[in-house]
Coordinates of C-alpha atoms and ligand atoms in Angstrom, one line a residue:
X7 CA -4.7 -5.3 -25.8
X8 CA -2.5 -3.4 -23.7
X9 CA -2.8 -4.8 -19.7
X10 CA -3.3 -2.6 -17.3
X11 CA -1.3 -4.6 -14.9
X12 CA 1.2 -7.5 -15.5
X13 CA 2.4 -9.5 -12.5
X14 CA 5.9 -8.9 -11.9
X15 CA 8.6 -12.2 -12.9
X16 CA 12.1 -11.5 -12.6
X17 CA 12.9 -14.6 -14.1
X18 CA 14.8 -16.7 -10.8
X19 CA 11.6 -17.2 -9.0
X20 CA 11.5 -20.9 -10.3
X21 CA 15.0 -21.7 -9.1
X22 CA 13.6 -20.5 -5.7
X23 CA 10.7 -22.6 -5.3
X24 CA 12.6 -25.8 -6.5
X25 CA 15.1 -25.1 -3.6
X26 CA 12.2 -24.3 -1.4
X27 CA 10.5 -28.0 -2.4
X28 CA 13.9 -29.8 -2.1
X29 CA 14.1 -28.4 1.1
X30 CA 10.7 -30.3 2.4
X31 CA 10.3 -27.0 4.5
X32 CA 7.4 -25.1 2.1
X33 CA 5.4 -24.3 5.3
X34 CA 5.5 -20.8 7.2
X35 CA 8.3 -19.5 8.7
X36 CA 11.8 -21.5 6.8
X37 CA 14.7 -19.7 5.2
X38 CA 12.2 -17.9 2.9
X39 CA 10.5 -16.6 4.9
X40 CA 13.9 -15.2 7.1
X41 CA 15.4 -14.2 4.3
X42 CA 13.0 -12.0 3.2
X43 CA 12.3 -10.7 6.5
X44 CA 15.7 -10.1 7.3
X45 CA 16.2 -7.7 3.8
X46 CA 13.2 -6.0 4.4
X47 CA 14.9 -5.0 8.3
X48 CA 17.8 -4.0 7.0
X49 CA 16.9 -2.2 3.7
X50 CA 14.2 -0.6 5.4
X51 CA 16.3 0.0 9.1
X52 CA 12.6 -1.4 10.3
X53 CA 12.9 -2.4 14.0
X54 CA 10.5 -6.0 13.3
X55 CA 9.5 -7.3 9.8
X56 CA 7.0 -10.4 9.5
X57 CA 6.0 -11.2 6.4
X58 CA 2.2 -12.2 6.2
X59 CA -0.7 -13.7 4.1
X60 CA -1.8 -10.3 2.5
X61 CA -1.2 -6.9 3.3
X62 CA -4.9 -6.9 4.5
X63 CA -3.7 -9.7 7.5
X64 CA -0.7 -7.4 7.5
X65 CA -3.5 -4.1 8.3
X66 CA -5.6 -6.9 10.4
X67 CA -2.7 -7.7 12.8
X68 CA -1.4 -4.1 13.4
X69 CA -5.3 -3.3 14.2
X70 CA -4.8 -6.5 16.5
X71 CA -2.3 -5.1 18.4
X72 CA -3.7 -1.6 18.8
X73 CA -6.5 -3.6 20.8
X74 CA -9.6 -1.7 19.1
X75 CA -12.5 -2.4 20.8
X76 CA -16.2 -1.7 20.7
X77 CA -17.0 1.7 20.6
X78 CA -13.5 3.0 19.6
X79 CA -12.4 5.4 16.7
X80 CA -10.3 5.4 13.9
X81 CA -9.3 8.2 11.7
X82 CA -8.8 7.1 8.2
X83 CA -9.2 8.5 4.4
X84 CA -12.0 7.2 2.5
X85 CA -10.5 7.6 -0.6
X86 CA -8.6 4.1 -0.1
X87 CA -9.1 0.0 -0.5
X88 CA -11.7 -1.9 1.7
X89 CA -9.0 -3.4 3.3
X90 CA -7.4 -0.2 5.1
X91 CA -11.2 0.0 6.8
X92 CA -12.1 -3.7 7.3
X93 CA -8.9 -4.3 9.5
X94 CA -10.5 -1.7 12.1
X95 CA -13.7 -2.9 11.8
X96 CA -12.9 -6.4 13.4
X97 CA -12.0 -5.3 16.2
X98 CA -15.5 -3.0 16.4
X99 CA -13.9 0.5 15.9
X100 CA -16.2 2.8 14.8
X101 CA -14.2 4.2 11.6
X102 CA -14.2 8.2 11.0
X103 CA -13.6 9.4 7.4
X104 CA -11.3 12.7 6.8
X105 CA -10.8 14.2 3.6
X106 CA -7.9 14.1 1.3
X107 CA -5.6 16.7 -0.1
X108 CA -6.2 17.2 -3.9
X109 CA -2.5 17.0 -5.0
X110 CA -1.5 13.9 -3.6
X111 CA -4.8 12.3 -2.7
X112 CA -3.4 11.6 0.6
X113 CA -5.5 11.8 3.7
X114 CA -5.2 15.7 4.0
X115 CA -3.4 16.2 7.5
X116 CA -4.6 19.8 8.6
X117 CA -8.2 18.4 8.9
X118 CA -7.0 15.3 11.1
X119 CA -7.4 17.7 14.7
X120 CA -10.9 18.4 13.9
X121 CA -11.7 14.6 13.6
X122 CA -9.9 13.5 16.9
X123 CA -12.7 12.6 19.5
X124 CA -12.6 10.8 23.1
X125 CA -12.6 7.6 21.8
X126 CA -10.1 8.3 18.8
X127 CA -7.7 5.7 19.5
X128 CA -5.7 5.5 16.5
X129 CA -5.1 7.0 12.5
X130 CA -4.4 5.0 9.6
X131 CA -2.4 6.9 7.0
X132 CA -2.7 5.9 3.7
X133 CA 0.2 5.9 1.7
X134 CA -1.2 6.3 -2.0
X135 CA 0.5 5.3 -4.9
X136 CA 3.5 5.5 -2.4
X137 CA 3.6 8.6 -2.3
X138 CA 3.9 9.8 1.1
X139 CA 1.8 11.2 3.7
X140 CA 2.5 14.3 5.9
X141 CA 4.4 12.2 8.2
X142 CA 5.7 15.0 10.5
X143 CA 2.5 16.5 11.2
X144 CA 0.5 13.2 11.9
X145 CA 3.1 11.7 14.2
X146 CA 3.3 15.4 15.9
X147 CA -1.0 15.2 16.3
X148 CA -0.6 11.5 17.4
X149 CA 1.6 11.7 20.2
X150 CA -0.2 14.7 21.4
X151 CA -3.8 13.1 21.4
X152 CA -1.8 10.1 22.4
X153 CA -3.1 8.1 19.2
X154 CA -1.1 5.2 17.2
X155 CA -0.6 5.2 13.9
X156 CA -0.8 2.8 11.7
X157 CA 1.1 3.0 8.1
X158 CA -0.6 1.6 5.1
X159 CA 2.1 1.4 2.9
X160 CA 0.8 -1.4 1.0
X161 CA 1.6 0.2 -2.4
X162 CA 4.8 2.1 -0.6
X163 CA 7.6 -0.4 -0.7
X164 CA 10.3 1.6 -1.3
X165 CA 9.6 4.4 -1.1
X166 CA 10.5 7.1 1.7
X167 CA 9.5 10.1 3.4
X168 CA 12.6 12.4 4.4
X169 CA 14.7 9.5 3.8
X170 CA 12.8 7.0 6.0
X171 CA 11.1 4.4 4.7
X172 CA 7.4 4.1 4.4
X173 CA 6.1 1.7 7.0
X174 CA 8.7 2.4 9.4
X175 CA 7.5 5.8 10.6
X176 CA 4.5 5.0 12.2
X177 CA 3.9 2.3 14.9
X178 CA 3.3 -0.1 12.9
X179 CA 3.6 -0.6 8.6
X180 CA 1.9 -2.7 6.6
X181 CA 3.0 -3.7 2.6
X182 CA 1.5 -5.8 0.3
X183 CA 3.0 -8.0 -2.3
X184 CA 0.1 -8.7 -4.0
X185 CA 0.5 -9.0 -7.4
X186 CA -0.6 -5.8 -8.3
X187 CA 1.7 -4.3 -6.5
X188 CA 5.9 -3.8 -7.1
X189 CA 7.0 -6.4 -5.6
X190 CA 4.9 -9.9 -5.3
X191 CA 4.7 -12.9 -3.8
X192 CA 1.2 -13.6 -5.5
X193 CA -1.1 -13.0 -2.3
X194 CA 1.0 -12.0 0.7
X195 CA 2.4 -9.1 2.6
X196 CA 4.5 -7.9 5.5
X197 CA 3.8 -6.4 8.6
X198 CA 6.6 -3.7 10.4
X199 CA 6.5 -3.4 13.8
X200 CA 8.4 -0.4 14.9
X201 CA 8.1 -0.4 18.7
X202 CA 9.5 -3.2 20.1
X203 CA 7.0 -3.8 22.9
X204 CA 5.4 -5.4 20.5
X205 CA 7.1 -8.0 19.0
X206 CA 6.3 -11.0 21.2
X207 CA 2.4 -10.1 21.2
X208 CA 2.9 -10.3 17.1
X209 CA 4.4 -13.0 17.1
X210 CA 2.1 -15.5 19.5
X211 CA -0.9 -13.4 17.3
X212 CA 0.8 -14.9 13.7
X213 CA 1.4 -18.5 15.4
X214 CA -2.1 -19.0 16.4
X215 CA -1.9 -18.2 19.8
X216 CA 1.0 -19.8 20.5
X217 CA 5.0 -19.3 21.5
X218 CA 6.2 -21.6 19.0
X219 CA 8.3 -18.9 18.0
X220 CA 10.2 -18.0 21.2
X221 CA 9.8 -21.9 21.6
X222 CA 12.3 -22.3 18.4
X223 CA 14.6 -19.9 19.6
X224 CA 15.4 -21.8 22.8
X225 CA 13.7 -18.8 25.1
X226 CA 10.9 -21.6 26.7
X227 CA 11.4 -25.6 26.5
X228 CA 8.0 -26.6 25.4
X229 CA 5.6 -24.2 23.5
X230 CA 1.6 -23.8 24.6
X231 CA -1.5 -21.5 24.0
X232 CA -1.2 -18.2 25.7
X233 CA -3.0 -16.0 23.9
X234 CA -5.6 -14.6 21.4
X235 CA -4.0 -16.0 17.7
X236 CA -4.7 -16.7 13.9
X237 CA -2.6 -17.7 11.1
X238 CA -0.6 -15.1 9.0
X239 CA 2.1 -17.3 7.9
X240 CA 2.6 -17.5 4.2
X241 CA 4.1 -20.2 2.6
X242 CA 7.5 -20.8 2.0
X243 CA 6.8 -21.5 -2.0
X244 CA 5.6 -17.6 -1.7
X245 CA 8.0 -16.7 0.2
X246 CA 10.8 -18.0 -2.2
X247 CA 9.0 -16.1 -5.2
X248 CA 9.2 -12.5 -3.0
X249 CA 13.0 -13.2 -2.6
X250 CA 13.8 -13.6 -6.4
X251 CA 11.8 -9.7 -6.4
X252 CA 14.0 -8.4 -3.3
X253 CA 16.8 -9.5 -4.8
X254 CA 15.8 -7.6 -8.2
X255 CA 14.3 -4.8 -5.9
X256 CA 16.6 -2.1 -7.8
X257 CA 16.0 -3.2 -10.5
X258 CA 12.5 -3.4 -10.9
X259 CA 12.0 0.0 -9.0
X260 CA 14.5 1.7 -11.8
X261 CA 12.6 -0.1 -14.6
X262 CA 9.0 1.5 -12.9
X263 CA 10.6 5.1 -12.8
X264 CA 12.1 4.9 -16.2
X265 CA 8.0 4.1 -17.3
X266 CA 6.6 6.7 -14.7
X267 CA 9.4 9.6 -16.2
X268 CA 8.5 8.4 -19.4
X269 CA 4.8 9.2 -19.2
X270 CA 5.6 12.2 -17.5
X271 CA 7.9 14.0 -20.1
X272 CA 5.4 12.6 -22.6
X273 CA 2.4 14.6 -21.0
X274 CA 3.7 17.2 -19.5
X275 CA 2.7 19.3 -22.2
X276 CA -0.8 18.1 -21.9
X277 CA -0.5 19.7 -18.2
X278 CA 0.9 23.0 -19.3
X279 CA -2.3 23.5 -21.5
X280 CA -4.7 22.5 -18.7
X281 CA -6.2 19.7 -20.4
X282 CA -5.1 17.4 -18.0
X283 CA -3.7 17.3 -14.6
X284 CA -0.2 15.3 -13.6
X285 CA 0.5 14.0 -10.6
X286 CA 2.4 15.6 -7.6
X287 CA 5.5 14.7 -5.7
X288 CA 6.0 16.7 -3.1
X289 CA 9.6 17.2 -2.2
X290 CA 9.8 15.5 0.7
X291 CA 9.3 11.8 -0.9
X292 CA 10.7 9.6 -2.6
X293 CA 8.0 7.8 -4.7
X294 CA 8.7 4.2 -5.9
X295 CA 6.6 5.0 -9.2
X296 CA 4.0 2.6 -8.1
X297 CA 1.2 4.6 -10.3
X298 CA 0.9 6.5 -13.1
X299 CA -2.3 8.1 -13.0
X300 CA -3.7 11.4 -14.6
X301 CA -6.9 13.7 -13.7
X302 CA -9.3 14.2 -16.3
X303 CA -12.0 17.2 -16.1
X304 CA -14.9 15.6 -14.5
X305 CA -16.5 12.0 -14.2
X306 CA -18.3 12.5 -17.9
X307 CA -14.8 13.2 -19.6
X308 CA -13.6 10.4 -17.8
X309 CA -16.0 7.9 -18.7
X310 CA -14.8 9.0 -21.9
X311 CA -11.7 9.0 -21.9
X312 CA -11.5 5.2 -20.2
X313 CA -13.6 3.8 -23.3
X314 CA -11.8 5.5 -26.2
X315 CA -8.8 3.9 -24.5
X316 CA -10.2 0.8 -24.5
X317 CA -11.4 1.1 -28.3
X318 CA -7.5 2.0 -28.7
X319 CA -6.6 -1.4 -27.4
X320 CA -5.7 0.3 -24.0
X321 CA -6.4 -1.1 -20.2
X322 CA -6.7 1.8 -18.1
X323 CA -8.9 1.8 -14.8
X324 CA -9.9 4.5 -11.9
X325 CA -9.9 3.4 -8.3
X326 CA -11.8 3.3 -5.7
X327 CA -15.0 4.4 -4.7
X328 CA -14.9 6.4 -1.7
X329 CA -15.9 4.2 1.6
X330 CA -18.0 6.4 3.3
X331 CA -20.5 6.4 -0.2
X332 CA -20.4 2.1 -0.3
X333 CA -23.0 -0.2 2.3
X334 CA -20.0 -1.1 4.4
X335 CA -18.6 2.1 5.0
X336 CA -22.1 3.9 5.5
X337 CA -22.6 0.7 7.9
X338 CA -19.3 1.3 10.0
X339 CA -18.8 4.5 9.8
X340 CA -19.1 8.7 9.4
X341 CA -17.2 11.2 7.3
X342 CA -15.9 13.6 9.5
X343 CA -15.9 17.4 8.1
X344 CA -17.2 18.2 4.6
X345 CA -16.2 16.1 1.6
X346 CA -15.1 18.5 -0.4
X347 CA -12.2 16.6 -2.5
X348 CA -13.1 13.0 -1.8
X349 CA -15.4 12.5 -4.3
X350 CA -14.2 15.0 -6.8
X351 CA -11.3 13.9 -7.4
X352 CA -11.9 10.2 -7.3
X353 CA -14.4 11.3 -9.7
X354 CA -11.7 12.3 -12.2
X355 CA -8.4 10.1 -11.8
X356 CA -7.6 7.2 -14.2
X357 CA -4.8 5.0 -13.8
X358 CA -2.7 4.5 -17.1
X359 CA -0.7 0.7 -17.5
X360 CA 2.3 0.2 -14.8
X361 CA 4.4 -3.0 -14.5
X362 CA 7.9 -3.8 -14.8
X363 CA 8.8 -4.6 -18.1
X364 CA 6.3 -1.8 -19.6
X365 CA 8.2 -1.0 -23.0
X366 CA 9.1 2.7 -23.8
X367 CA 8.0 2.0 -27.0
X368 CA 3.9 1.0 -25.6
X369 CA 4.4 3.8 -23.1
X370 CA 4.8 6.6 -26.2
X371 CA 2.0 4.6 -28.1
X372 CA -0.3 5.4 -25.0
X373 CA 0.8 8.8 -25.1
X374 CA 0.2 9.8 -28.6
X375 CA -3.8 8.0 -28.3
X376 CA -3.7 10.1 -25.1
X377 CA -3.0 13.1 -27.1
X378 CA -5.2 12.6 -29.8
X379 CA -7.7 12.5 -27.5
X380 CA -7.4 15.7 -26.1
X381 CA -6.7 17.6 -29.4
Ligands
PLP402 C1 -3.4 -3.6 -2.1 C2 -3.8 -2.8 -1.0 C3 -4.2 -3.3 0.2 C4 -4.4 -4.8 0.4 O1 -3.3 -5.6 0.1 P1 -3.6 -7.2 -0.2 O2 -2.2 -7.7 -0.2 O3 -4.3 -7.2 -1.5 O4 -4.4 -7.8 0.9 C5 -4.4 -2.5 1.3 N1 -4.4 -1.2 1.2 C6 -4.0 -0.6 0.0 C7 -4.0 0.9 0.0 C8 -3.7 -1.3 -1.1 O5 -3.4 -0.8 -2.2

């Protein structure tokens, strides 16, 4: 069988975790943890990086430190993961589905406006399959209505929008290194902080409450409970596992392209003939190939299409169903303007297998069965 997902190994992530052992420091917060944080701020020219348990506690603290209350709204796509909603949901914002544009299934920005209410507080933009949202135009509609914006670039590491990195654009980014993602630590993720007024309040908020952090850098001589906190600190044997993958971050991202151009040129003809559809790039991003997906007629062809894989010894899956169709999302909140691409689409998308160290050889062999089907 050909897995849909392999977790990514690099091969160096051992030698890591035996120095993070012999260390005796495999709690939050130790050279790991720095290390990683510190190449993520200057890869990414990110103002703040703090690395996290997930990218969900990454989504939960920028949510946090909007300071969503009861009664507030948030603008969001509902053609995303449970997490991207759940994070506004704790603090009792009432969430507000928009549609999504067909081409990149992206929250579709000209239908943002039209959403925005009194109690709009912020927007959560969705970066899927790191591929960019229309960054300009939501930043522009944000400061205007006076909203924050919230990046979900969990599966955008590395990738950028007119040369800025995903995560940083925004007020605040989230990644994940989950390990169906590009770049893993197993569970984990990272949280970007691009205003700097909000550093300290992140920081007591990942320390429990506390200024342990300003505490170890000599700011205050003893360190106490100031404020509202929880525990986003990810172990250090993590920790050490994301470094081996930042340090191979080239690497694996050129090994995902070659994969994602692969399938491409393989199926392009596929697209010509209208049989299927490919995705789009738009020019102004840089994608870090974190998906390969393809469009198939409707939901029946799909349904298809996914078993015949299967039969052919092929994992391939589709994605989510939209939040403002499941319990939670008709619990918490409304779609806002007609759903005209949401479910359609959703309805037709599969994703084919992506993972570093995907051989050429599997990718054409997926291909041809790919073919076959459709002729
Ligand atoms: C994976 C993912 C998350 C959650 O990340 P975890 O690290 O699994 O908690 C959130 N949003 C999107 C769009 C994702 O793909």
């Amino acid at each position: 069988m050909i897995s849909f997902n392999v977790p990514p190994c690099v091969g160096t992530e051992l030698k890591y975790i035996k120095e993070a052992i012999e260390s005796h420091k495999i709690c939050g917060d130790g050279a790991f943890t720095k290390k990683c944080n510190a190449w993520l701020e200057e890869r990414f020219q990110a103002q703040k990086v703090l690395l996290t348990t997930s990218g969900t506690t990454a989504l939960d603290m920028a949510a946090l430190l909007c300071e969503l209350e009861e009664g507030d709204e948030v603008i969001l796509p509902s053609y995303t993961f449970s997490s991207t909603a759940t994070s506004a949901v704790l603090g009792g914002a009432k969430l507000v589905f928009v549609d999504i544009r067909p081409d990149t299934m992206n929250i579709d920005e000209t239908k943002i406006e039209a959403a925005i209410t009194e109690r709009t507080k912020a927007i959560i933009a969705v970066h899927y399959a790191g591929v960019a949202c229309e960054m300009d135009t939501i930043t522009e509609i944000a400061k205007k209505h006076h909203l924050l914006v919230i990046e979900d670039a969990a599966q955008g590491v590395m990738s950028t929008y007119k040369g800025r990195a995903l995560g940083t654009i925004g007020d605040f980014g989230c990644y994940s290194f989950h390990e169906t993602k590009n770049y893993s630590m197993g569970e984990g993720g990272a949280l970007v902080i691009n205003n700097p007024e909000y550093n300290e309040r992140a920081e007591i908020l990942r320390e429990k409450g506390t200024n342990r952090s300003k505490f170890f850098r000599g700011q205050v001589d003893k360190y106490t409970w100031v404020d509202f906190g929880d525990s986003y600190l990810p172990s250090e044997l993590n920790a050490a596992y994301l470094w081996a993958q930042l340090c191979a971050a080239d690497e694996i991202n050129e090994n995902r392209m070659a994969s994602w151009k692969l399938y491409y040129e393989e199926l392009k003809e596929l697209g010509e003939e209208g049989k299927i559809q490919l995705p789009v790039i738009p020019k102004d991003c840089v994608h870090n190939a974190h998906m390969f997906y393809i469009k198939c007629k409707d939901l029946e062809e799909r349904t298809r299409f996914i078993a015949y894989l299967k039969e052919e010894g092929i994992m391939a899956v589709f994605h989510y169903i939209p939040l403002h169709s499941a319990p939670a999302g008709l619990k918490y909140g409304r779609f806002a303007g007609e759903d005209i691409y949401t479910t359609a689409e959703s309805e037709r998308l599969v994703r084919l297998p992506m993972y570093y160290g995907l051989e050429p050889e599997t990718v054409k062999f997926i291909c041809e069965k790919i073919k076959a089907f459709y002729h």
